[in-house]
Amino acid sequence: MTKQTLHTNIHFYLAMLIAFFLPLARLVPVFIVLMILNWLIEGDFRNKIQLIFKNKFSLLFISFYLLHLLGLLYTQNVPSGLFDLEVKLSLILFPIVLATRPISADKIRSIFIALLTGCVVAATIMLIRAIYIYMTSGENYFYYEAFASFLIHPGYISMYVNVTLSWLLINQMDQSKRFSNVIFCPLMIIFTIFIILLSSKMGLITMTLIYVGFLIYYVVTRKKYLFGTIGIMVIGISIVTLLRFMPELSGRINRAVGAVTNTNTVQSESESTAVRMLVWKAANHVISENVITGVGTGDAKDELVKEYEKRGMTGALEHRLNAHNEYYQVFVALGTIGFILLLGNLFFPMWWAFKTNNTLYVLFLLIILLNFLTESMLETQAGVMFYAFFNSLLCFAKSVSINRNS
């Protein structure tokens, strides 16, 4: 085995370990450090630097992190800014490492199998814990944060599972890659139940859109209109049944609908959707006073908290909430420049992926776009590492495939 082959194999297996442990929220930073060390020991820096500057997407992704670094120059809360840069390190590390040593497209399957396995293990751990608590104390831990938060936030693990679901369905459309029904059907059932128990509103909305989207695609391409009609009916009946027999879930949805339709939201409101809407109004005001450059990398939360205090938003103030929307979060911190660059990081790769028929990458970015609407996902490592890793993996792996064919 040559030195190059050894480093390539280590690189690939570390990528699999990262994918597996992401749903478990354990050890991922360790494997990232090992991947960086392997990349450094491998050397060949002259060629790697040339590859970075030749790839427009690597420069695009890296520039988003560099803008956060620049935002440190005019921030007041430097320690907070430095911490933010530390949390977001994956945004620059993965584009550098995976653009210069991309994993070939034919190995993506193994990495997604690792992610799938990690999701199954996480679901099993959560279910066993909930069953044990119910049997020993009679308490219901089969729902939302009680079910998942000891391991990972339900919104993040729901996003991971929805990406995995998309990958499974895409593979099932390809005769050469599809799983046997003995494996595929139980996995779909497990992940569907898992997302229902997690009860993340965006997770449930995303899953429904995935199923409806794939059903429409299947019906249109195969002309199986009866199957499509039955499928839509099954989805509709399933939603009604869930709302009927899961009062906690229906209660969350009713409160969310009430928060959206109520024009007189109380400032002390603690319901998650209502709080988000109040926070977004506060963020709008902060943005209006710092439109071009924002308040700086380290001052976003401080400025939001000041606005909460002015408005008497006791619920948001107590928890020192971030913007709970990545678009608002970036706009507050880095202004119009940062907001445009964030959109560029999402829509330029999506346009390219659509042109090159990279369906998985398109769906991944759509899922990210949706989840950015309700969470500041790049403010936590669970969001940053997942986005940065799979964004770079899918973008640069496809590039390798195209270059080889040409």
GROMACS .gro file of C-alpha atoms in nm, residues 219-387:
model
  169
  219VAL     CA    1  -4.685   0.908  -1.056
  220VAL     CA    2  -4.590   1.151  -1.335
  221THR     CA    3  -4.290   0.951  -1.461
  222ARG     CA    4  -4.456   0.608  -1.432
  223LYS     CA    5  -4.811   0.726  -1.515
  224LYS     CA    6  -4.953   0.533  -1.216
  225TYR     CA    7  -5.237   0.772  -1.136
  226LEU     CA    8  -5.442   0.527  -0.928
  227PHE     CA    9  -5.136   0.459  -0.712
  228GLY     CA   10  -5.087   0.834  -0.672
  229THR     CA   11  -5.447   0.890  -0.567
  230ILE     CA   12  -5.423   0.613  -0.309
  231GLY     CA   13  -5.089   0.749  -0.188
  232ILE     CA   14  -5.227   1.100  -0.134
  233MET     CA   15  -5.524   0.952   0.053
  234VAL     CA   16  -5.293   0.746   0.276
  235ILE     CA   17  -5.081   1.054   0.357
  236GLY     CA   18  -5.394   1.257   0.436
  237ILE     CA   19  -5.548   0.985   0.655
  238SER     CA   20  -5.215   0.938   0.835
  239ILE     CA   21  -5.195   1.310   0.919
  240VAL     CA   22  -5.554   1.318   1.051
  241THR     CA   23  -5.494   1.001   1.257
  242LEU     CA   24  -5.175   1.141   1.409
  243LEU     CA   25  -5.347   1.464   1.511
  244ARG     CA   26  -5.634   1.264   1.659
  245PHE     CA   27  -5.430   1.019   1.865
  246MET     CA   28  -5.128   1.234   1.955
  247PRO     CA   29  -5.270   1.521   2.164
  248GLU     CA   30  -4.924   1.663   2.239
  249LEU     CA   31  -4.847   1.694   1.869
  250SER     CA   32  -5.187   1.838   1.776
  251GLY     CA   33  -5.153   2.081   2.069
  252ARG     CA   34  -4.817   2.207   1.939
  253ILE     CA   35  -4.957   2.254   1.590
  254ASN     CA   36  -5.270   2.431   1.718
  255ARG     CA   37  -5.057   2.667   1.927
  256ALA     CA   38  -4.832   2.733   1.627
  257VAL     CA   39  -5.133   2.812   1.405
  258GLY     CA   40  -5.273   3.035   1.678
  259ALA     CA   41  -4.943   3.221   1.706
  260VAL     CA   42  -4.934   3.283   1.330
  261THR     CA   43  -5.296   3.397   1.303
  262ASN     CA   44  -5.306   3.603   1.625
  263THR     CA   45  -5.218   3.966   1.556
  264ASN     CA   46  -5.187   4.053   1.925
  265THR     CA   47  -4.907   3.827   2.046
  266VAL     CA   48  -4.824   3.883   2.414
  267GLN     CA   49  -4.462   3.996   2.466
  268SER     CA   50  -4.412   3.744   2.747
  269GLU     CA   51  -4.527   3.456   2.526
  270SER     CA   52  -4.329   3.133   2.569
  271GLU     CA   53  -4.478   2.912   2.295
  272SER     CA   54  -4.202   2.838   2.045
  273THR     CA   55  -4.370   2.969   1.730
  274ALA     CA   56  -4.501   3.280   1.906
  275VAL     CA   57  -4.156   3.352   2.052
  276ARG     CA   58  -3.998   3.312   1.708
  277MET     CA   59  -4.235   3.566   1.558
  278LEU     CA   60  -4.156   3.815   1.834
  279VAL     CA   61  -3.784   3.749   1.795
  280TRP     CA   62  -3.804   3.805   1.419
  281LYS     CA   63  -3.972   4.142   1.475
  282ALA     CA   64  -3.693   4.238   1.715
  283ALA     CA   65  -3.433   4.118   1.463
  284ASN     CA   66  -3.596   4.331   1.193
  285HIS     CA   67  -3.548   4.639   1.408
  286VAL     CA   68  -3.182   4.559   1.480
  287ILE     CA   69  -3.124   4.502   1.108
  288SER     CA   70  -3.289   4.834   1.017
  289GLU     CA   71  -3.026   5.016   1.225
  290ASN     CA   72  -2.729   4.818   1.087
  291VAL     CA   73  -2.829   4.739   0.730
  292ILE     CA   74  -2.500   4.724   0.539
  293THR     CA   75  -2.242   4.562   0.768
  294GLY     CA   76  -2.449   4.436   1.060
  295VAL     CA   77  -2.349   4.464   1.426
  296GLY     CA   78  -2.042   4.240   1.404
  297THR     CA   79  -1.967   3.873   1.454
  298GLY     CA   80  -1.977   3.879   1.834
  299ASP     CA   81  -2.255   4.131   1.897
  300ALA     CA   82  -2.559   3.969   1.732
  301LYS     CA   83  -2.699   3.807   2.046
  302ASP     CA   84  -2.614   4.108   2.265
  303GLU     CA   85  -2.802   4.346   2.035
  304LEU     CA   86  -3.099   4.110   2.013
  305VAL     CA   87  -3.110   4.079   2.393
  306LYS     CA   88  -3.109   4.460   2.426
  307GLU     CA   89  -3.404   4.475   2.187
  308TYR     CA   90  -3.589   4.204   2.384
  309GLU     CA   91  -3.543   4.411   2.698
  310LYS     CA   92  -3.676   4.727   2.530
  311ARG     CA   93  -3.983   4.539   2.409
  312GLY     CA   94  -4.048   4.357   2.737
  313MET     CA   95  -4.002   4.016   2.573
  314THR     CA   96  -3.948   3.827   2.898
  315GLY     CA   97  -3.960   3.480   2.742
  316ALA     CA   98  -3.690   3.556   2.485
  317LEU     CA   99  -3.490   3.763   2.734
  318GLU     CA  100  -3.482   3.489   2.997
  319HIS     CA  101  -3.324   3.241   2.756
  320ARG     CA  102  -3.112   3.499   2.564
  321LEU     CA  103  -3.246   3.356   2.240
  322ASN     CA  104  -3.070   3.391   1.908
  323ALA     CA  105  -3.274   3.491   1.601
  324HIS     CA  106  -3.410   3.135   1.553
  325ASN     CA  107  -3.373   3.191   1.180
  326GLU     CA  108  -3.035   3.164   1.008
  327TYR     CA  109  -3.119   3.431   0.751
  328TYR     CA  110  -3.207   3.683   1.022
  329GLN     CA  111  -2.907   3.573   1.232
  330VAL     CA  112  -2.660   3.643   0.951
  331PHE     CA  113  -2.835   3.967   0.856
  332VAL     CA  114  -2.809   4.094   1.215
  333ALA     CA  115  -2.441   3.999   1.247
  334LEU     CA  116  -2.306   4.074   0.898
  335GLY     CA  117  -2.568   4.293   0.734
  336THR     CA  118  -2.671   4.293   0.369
  337ILE     CA  119  -2.327   4.171   0.259
  338GLY     CA  120  -2.345   3.863   0.482
  339PHE     CA  121  -2.707   3.792   0.389
  340ILE     CA  122  -2.631   3.801   0.016
  341LEU     CA  123  -2.326   3.579   0.065
  342LEU     CA  124  -2.533   3.327   0.263
  343LEU     CA  125  -2.790   3.313  -0.017
  344GLY     CA  126  -2.506   3.273  -0.267
  345ASN     CA  127  -2.371   2.979  -0.066
  346LEU     CA  128  -2.712   2.811  -0.098
  347PHE     CA  129  -2.850   2.906  -0.439
  348PHE     CA  130  -2.541   2.901  -0.663
  349PRO     CA  131  -2.457   2.538  -0.570
  350MET     CA  132  -2.826   2.447  -0.603
  351TRP     CA  133  -2.843   2.595  -0.953
  352TRP     CA  134  -2.528   2.403  -1.050
  353ALA     CA  135  -2.658   2.081  -0.891
  354PHE     CA  136  -2.987   2.118  -1.080
  355LYS     CA  137  -2.800   2.171  -1.410
  356THR     CA  138  -2.586   1.861  -1.351
  357ASN     CA  139  -2.880   1.642  -1.236
  358ASN     CA  140  -2.734   1.602  -0.887
  359THR     CA  141  -3.074   1.536  -0.730
  360LEU     CA  142  -2.940   1.444  -0.387
  361TYR     CA  143  -2.746   1.770  -0.356
  362VAL     CA  144  -3.052   1.971  -0.466
  363LEU     CA  145  -3.271   1.801  -0.203
  364PHE     CA  146  -3.003   1.842   0.064
  365LEU     CA  147  -2.988   2.217  -0.001
  366LEU     CA  148  -3.369   2.246  -0.007
  367ILE     CA  149  -3.386   2.074   0.333
  368ILE     CA  150  -3.118   2.311   0.463
  369LEU     CA  151  -3.309   2.612   0.322
  370LEU     CA  152  -3.625   2.503   0.504
  371ASN     CA  153  -3.453   2.436   0.836
  372PHE     CA  154  -3.274   2.771   0.822
  373LEU     CA  155  -3.622   2.932   0.836
  374THR     CA  156  -3.690   2.821   1.195
  375GLU     CA  157  -3.347   2.769   1.351
  376SER     CA  158  -3.017   2.956   1.357
  377MET     CA  159  -2.853   2.630   1.260
  378LEU     CA  160  -2.505   2.771   1.207
  379GLU     CA  161  -2.491   2.890   1.568
  380THR     CA  162  -2.446   2.536   1.702
  381GLN     CA  163  -2.197   2.264   1.615
  382ALA     CA  164  -2.480   2.017   1.548
  383GLY     CA  165  -2.597   2.241   1.264
  384VAL     CA  166  -2.261   2.371   1.141
  385MET     CA  167  -2.083   2.034   1.122
  386PHE     CA  168  -2.372   1.862   0.943
  387TYR     CA  169  -2.419   2.139   0.688
   0.00000   0.00000   0.00000
